[in-house]
PDB file of C-alpha atoms in Angstrom:
ATOM      1  CA  UNK Y   1     173.488 161.938 132.756  1.00 42.00           C
ATOM      2  CA  UNK Y   2     171.019 159.451 131.280  1.00 37.00           C
ATOM      3  CA  UNK Y   3     170.424 157.809 134.684  1.00 37.00           C
ATOM      4  CA  UNK Y   4     169.934 161.226 136.305  1.00 32.00           C
ATOM      5  CA  UNK Y   5     167.300 162.031 133.668  1.00 32.00           C
ATOM      6  CA  UNK Y   6     165.516 158.691 134.325  1.00 35.00           C
ATOM      7  CA  UNK Y   7     165.562 159.358 138.076  1.00 32.00           C
ATOM      8  CA  UNK Y   8     164.048 162.807 137.496  1.00 34.00           C
ATOM      9  CA  UNK Y   9     161.288 161.264 135.326  1.00 34.00           C
ATOM     10  CA  UNK Y  10     160.531 158.626 137.957  1.00 34.00           C
ATOM     11  CA  UNK Y  11     160.387 161.177 140.774  1.00 33.00           C
ATOM     12  CA  UNK Y  12     158.146 163.452 138.707  1.00 34.00           C
ATOM     13  CA  UNK Y  13     155.836 160.503 137.900  1.00 37.00           C
ATOM     14  CA  UNK Y  14     155.612 159.535 141.557  1.00 33.00           C
ATOM     15  CA  UNK Y  15     154.883 163.106 142.550  1.00 32.00           C
ATOM     16  CA  UNK Y  16     152.081 163.349 139.977  1.00 35.00           C
ATOM     17  CA  UNK Y  17     150.600 159.999 141.014  1.00 34.00           C
ATOM     18  CA  UNK Y  18     150.644 161.002 144.671  1.00 30.00           C
ATOM     19  CA  UNK Y  19     149.162 164.433 144.049  1.00 34.00           C
ATOM     20  CA  UNK Y  20     146.500 163.285 141.588  1.00 35.00           C
ATOM     21  CA  UNK Y  21     146.072 159.704 142.787  1.00 32.00           C
ATOM     22  CA  UNK Y  22     143.192 157.705 144.169  1.00 31.00           C
ATOM     23  CA  UNK Y  23     140.214 159.021 146.038  1.00 30.00           C
ATOM     24  CA  UNK Y  24     140.312 159.620 149.755  1.00 29.00           C
ATOM     25  CA  UNK Y  25     137.387 157.798 151.346  1.00 36.00           C
ATOM     26  CA  UNK Y  26     135.735 158.949 154.509  1.00 37.00           C
ATOM     27  CA  UNK Y  27     134.518 155.489 155.513  1.00 42.00           C
ATOM     28  CA  UNK Y  28     130.976 156.637 156.206  1.00 41.00           C
ATOM     29  CA  UNK Y  29     129.097 155.547 153.080  1.00 41.00           C
ATOM     30  CA  UNK Y  30     129.506 158.968 151.460  1.00 40.00           C
ATOM     31  CA  UNK Y  31     130.808 158.920 147.922  1.00 38.00           C
ATOM     32  CA  UNK Y  32     132.694 161.577 146.005  1.00 39.00           C
ATOM     33  CA  UNK Y  33     130.128 162.011 143.237  1.00 37.00           C
ATOM     34  CA  UNK Y  34     126.363 161.487 143.109  1.00 41.00           C
ATOM     35  CA  UNK Y  35     126.759 158.914 140.301  1.00 46.00           C
ATOM     36  CA  UNK Y  36     129.040 156.686 142.366  1.00 55.00           C
ATOM     37  CA  UNK Y  37     127.394 153.735 144.121  1.00 66.00           C
ATOM     38  CA  UNK Y  38     128.736 152.635 147.504  1.00 82.00           C
ATOM     39  CA  UNK Y  39     130.155 149.115 147.766  1.00 94.00           C
ATOM     40  CA  UNK Y  40     127.820 148.359 150.701  1.00 97.00           C
ATOM     41  CA  UNK Y  41     124.501 149.627 152.014  1.00 97.00           C
ATOM     42  CA  UNK Y  42     124.012 149.312 155.781  1.00 98.00           C
ATOM     43  CA  UNK Y  43     120.601 149.256 157.466  1.00 98.00           C
ATOM     44  CA  UNK Y  44     120.019 149.057 161.214  1.00 98.00           C
ATOM     45  CA  UNK Y  45     116.539 148.273 162.504  1.00 98.00           C
ATOM     46  CA  UNK Y  46     114.650 146.779 165.433  1.00 98.00           C
ATOM     47  CA  UNK Y  47     116.906 148.544 167.919  1.00 98.00           C
ATOM     48  CA  UNK Y  48     116.206 147.737 171.564  1.00 98.00           C
ATOM     49  CA  UNK Y  49     118.188 148.283 174.763  1.00 98.00           C
ATOM     50  CA  UNK Y  50     120.271 145.150 174.114  1.00 98.00           C
ATOM     51  CA  UNK Y  51     119.902 144.236 170.439  1.00 98.00           C
ATOM     52  CA  UNK Y  52     119.768 145.489 166.862  1.00 98.00           C
ATOM     53  CA  UNK Y  53     119.175 143.924 163.456  1.00 98.00           C
ATOM     54  CA  UNK Y  54     121.822 144.732 160.857  1.00 98.00           C
ATOM     55  CA  UNK Y  55     121.314 144.220 157.122  1.00 98.00           C
ATOM     56  CA  UNK Y  56     124.169 144.508 154.624  1.00 98.00           C
ATOM     57  CA  UNK Y  57     123.566 144.826 150.901  1.00 97.00           C
ATOM     58  CA  UNK Y  58     126.729 144.698 148.772  1.00 97.00           C
ATOM     59  CA  UNK Y  59     126.885 146.325 145.337  1.00 95.00           C
ATOM     60  CA  UNK Y  60     128.111 142.986 143.944  1.00 94.00           C
ATOM     61  CA  UNK Y  61     126.737 139.674 145.142  1.00 92.00           C
ATOM     62  CA  UNK Y  62     130.173 138.148 144.514  1.00 94.00           C
ATOM     63  CA  UNK Y  63     132.237 140.330 146.837  1.00 95.00           C
ATOM     64  CA  UNK Y  64     133.479 138.684 150.030  1.00 96.00           C
ATOM     65  CA  UNK Y  65     133.170 140.878 153.077  1.00 97.00           C
ATOM     66  CA  UNK Y  66     133.185 141.055 156.857  1.00 97.00           C
ATOM     67  CA  UNK Y  67     130.770 143.006 159.032  1.00 98.00           C
ATOM     68  CA  UNK Y  68     130.395 143.518 162.747  1.00 97.00           C
ATOM     69  CA  UNK Y  69     129.052 145.851 165.408  1.00 98.00           C
ATOM     70  CA  UNK Y  70     131.608 147.680 167.553  1.00 97.00           C
ATOM     71  CA  UNK Y  71     131.170 149.889 170.581  1.00 98.00           C
ATOM     72  CA  UNK Y  72     131.965 153.474 169.600  1.00 98.00           C
ATOM     73  CA  UNK Y  73     135.103 153.587 171.762  1.00 97.00           C
ATOM     74  CA  UNK Y  74     136.551 150.493 170.029  1.00 95.00           C
ATOM     75  CA  UNK Y  75     135.533 151.838 166.629  1.00 97.00           C
ATOM     76  CA  UNK Y  76     137.365 155.110 167.284  1.00 96.00           C
ATOM     77  CA  UNK Y  77     140.546 153.340 168.440  1.00 95.00           C
ATOM     78  CA  UNK Y  78     140.749 151.292 165.240  1.00 94.00           C
ATOM     79  CA  UNK Y  79     139.524 154.097 162.985  1.00 92.00           C
ATOM     80  CA  UNK Y  80     141.844 156.770 164.371  1.00 92.00           C
ATOM     81  CA  UNK Y  81     144.860 154.874 165.717  1.00 91.00           C
ATOM     82  CA  UNK Y  82     145.430 151.296 164.592  1.00 93.00           C
ATOM     83  CA  UNK Y  83     143.537 150.867 161.338  1.00 94.00           C
ATOM     84  CA  UNK Y  84     140.985 148.195 160.567  1.00 96.00           C
ATOM     85  CA  UNK Y  85     143.483 145.748 159.073  1.00 96.00           C
ATOM     86  CA  UNK Y  86     144.831 145.317 162.599  1.00 95.00           C
ATOM     87  CA  UNK Y  87     141.269 144.726 163.826  1.00 95.00           C
ATOM     88  CA  UNK Y  88     140.697 142.051 161.165  1.00 97.00           C
ATOM     89  CA  UNK Y  89     143.990 140.312 162.005  1.00 96.00           C
ATOM     90  CA  UNK Y  90     143.143 140.328 165.733  1.00 95.00           C
ATOM     91  CA  UNK Y  91     139.639 138.984 165.045  1.00 96.00           C
ATOM     92  CA  UNK Y  92     140.972 136.123 162.901  1.00 97.00           C
ATOM     93  CA  UNK Y  93     143.622 135.265 165.522  1.00 96.00           C
ATOM     94  CA  UNK Y  94     141.124 135.373 168.385  1.00 96.00           C
ATOM     95  CA  UNK Y  95     138.657 133.083 166.590  1.00 96.00           C
ATOM     96  CA  UNK Y  96     141.335 130.601 165.535  1.00 95.00           C
ATOM     97  CA  UNK Y  97     142.691 130.433 169.109  1.00 96.00           C
ATOM     98  CA  UNK Y  98     139.238 130.188 170.700  1.00 94.00           C
ATOM     99  CA  UNK Y  99     137.994 127.440 168.375  1.00 96.00           C
ATOM    100  CA  UNK Y 100     141.404 125.758 167.863  1.00 97.00           C
ATOM    101  CA  UNK Y 101     141.197 126.141 164.086  1.00 97.00           C
ATOM    102  CA  UNK Y 102     143.559 127.518 161.445  1.00 96.00           C
ATOM    103  CA  UNK Y 103     143.527 131.170 160.424  1.00 96.00           C
ATOM    104  CA  UNK Y 104     142.151 130.164 157.015  1.00 96.00           C
ATOM    105  CA  UNK Y 105     139.280 128.299 158.662  1.00 97.00           C
ATOM    106  CA  UNK Y 106     138.582 131.274 160.939  1.00 97.00           C
ATOM    107  CA  UNK Y 107     138.545 133.658 157.989  1.00 96.00           C
ATOM    108  CA  UNK Y 108     136.146 131.385 156.088  1.00 96.00           C
ATOM    109  CA  UNK Y 109     133.756 131.536 159.067  1.00 96.00           C
ATOM    110  CA  UNK Y 110     133.952 135.335 159.216  1.00 96.00           C
ATOM    111  CA  UNK Y 111     133.368 136.081 155.522  1.00 96.00           C
ATOM    112  CA  UNK Y 112     129.964 136.834 154.045  1.00 96.00           C
ATOM    113  CA  UNK Y 113     128.805 137.011 150.434  1.00 96.00           C
ATOM    114  CA  UNK Y 114     125.547 138.367 149.040  1.00 96.00           C
ATOM    115  CA  UNK Y 115     122.939 140.058 151.209  1.00 98.00           C
ATOM    116  CA  UNK Y 116     123.256 139.363 154.923  1.00 97.00           C
ATOM    117  CA  UNK Y 117     121.083 140.064 157.954  1.00 98.00           C
ATOM    118  CA  UNK Y 118     122.134 139.372 161.523  1.00 97.00           C
ATOM    119  CA  UNK Y 119     120.588 140.062 164.915  1.00 98.00           C
ATOM    120  CA  UNK Y 120     123.247 141.364 167.300  1.00 98.00           C
ATOM    121  CA  UNK Y 121     122.235 140.541 170.859  1.00 97.00           C
ATOM    122  CA  UNK Y 122     123.987 141.179 174.174  1.00 96.00           C
ATOM    123  CA  UNK Y 123     124.559 144.858 173.406  1.00 98.00           C
ATOM    124  CA  UNK Y 124     124.777 147.353 176.268  1.00 98.00           C
ATOM    125  CA  UNK Y 125     121.807 149.652 176.891  1.00 98.00           C
ATOM    126  CA  UNK Y 126     122.057 153.349 176.054  1.00 98.00           C
ATOM    127  CA  UNK Y 127     125.352 152.893 174.183  1.00 98.00           C
ATOM    128  CA  UNK Y 128     126.667 154.185 170.878  1.00 98.00           C
ATOM    129  CA  UNK Y 129     127.713 151.496 168.372  1.00 98.00           C
ATOM    130  CA  UNK Y 130     129.050 151.384 164.831  1.00 98.00           C
ATOM    131  CA  UNK Y 131     128.265 148.816 162.180  1.00 98.00           C
ATOM    132  CA  UNK Y 132     131.433 148.301 160.132  1.00 98.00           C
ATOM    133  CA  UNK Y 133     131.667 146.466 156.822  1.00 98.00           C
ATOM    134  CA  UNK Y 134     134.631 145.973 154.513  1.00 97.00           C
ATOM    135  CA  UNK Y 135     135.552 143.802 151.569  1.00 97.00           C
ATOM    136  CA  UNK Y 136     138.162 141.121 152.331  1.00 96.00           C
ATOM    137  CA  UNK Y 137     140.155 138.825 150.101  1.00 95.00           C
ATOM    138  CA  UNK Y 138     140.910 135.165 150.874  1.00 91.00           C
ATOM    139  CA  UNK Y 139     144.060 136.241 152.731  1.00 94.00           C
ATOM    140  CA  UNK Y 140     142.159 138.527 155.093  1.00 95.00           C
ATOM    141  CA  UNK Y 141     143.327 141.754 153.463  1.00 96.00           C
ATOM    142  CA  UNK Y 142     140.877 144.637 153.224  1.00 96.00           C
ATOM    143  CA  UNK Y 143     139.920 145.260 149.588  1.00 96.00           C
ATOM    144  CA  UNK Y 144     137.472 148.177 149.927  1.00 95.00           C
ATOM    145  CA  UNK Y 145     137.080 151.221 152.055  1.00 95.00           C
ATOM    146  CA  UNK Y 146     135.637 150.568 155.507  1.00 96.00           C
ATOM    147  CA  UNK Y 147     131.977 151.555 155.563  1.00 97.00           C
ATOM    148  CA  UNK Y 148     130.324 152.425 158.847  1.00 97.00           C
ATOM    149  CA  UNK Y 149     127.031 153.518 160.324  1.00 98.00           C
ATOM    150  CA  UNK Y 150     126.422 154.582 163.902  1.00 98.00           C
ATOM    151  CA  UNK Y 151     123.393 153.858 166.073  1.00 98.00           C
ATOM    152  CA  UNK Y 152     122.463 153.969 169.743  1.00 98.00           C
ATOM    153  CA  UNK Y 153     120.763 151.304 171.781  1.00 98.00           C
ATOM    154  CA  UNK Y 154     117.791 152.383 173.876  1.00 98.00           C
TER     155      UNK Y 154
END
């Protein structure tokens, strides 16, 4: 009887945690309350037919993160079907294979810290893109929501 009571308590606790648990994030820089500050601010400027300048400003200068520009069709596949952890794993594996380096070395090359600005060139004209940014730990696991911002090349 005692173990049945414990099981009931555990199940009730899990149910409450699931029902009342963490926030659901939309991944588009919108926060749940006006007082909440997003982990990352994304700015896109100097958009041309084949390039765009992307600036990332993290809330904390100490957070490690990854950012990139993805065509809208790729963004939707990872956002809606596979999840961005799969994207990160594939990116690390592709870089380590291409450059014949370890996964840890590839991850170190991909991570940013502090404010970052990068000019993305070789974009396709008249195409929708998404800037994506997410916090990563030293093992390549996503530690924040995935923030995104769309833009179109000219």
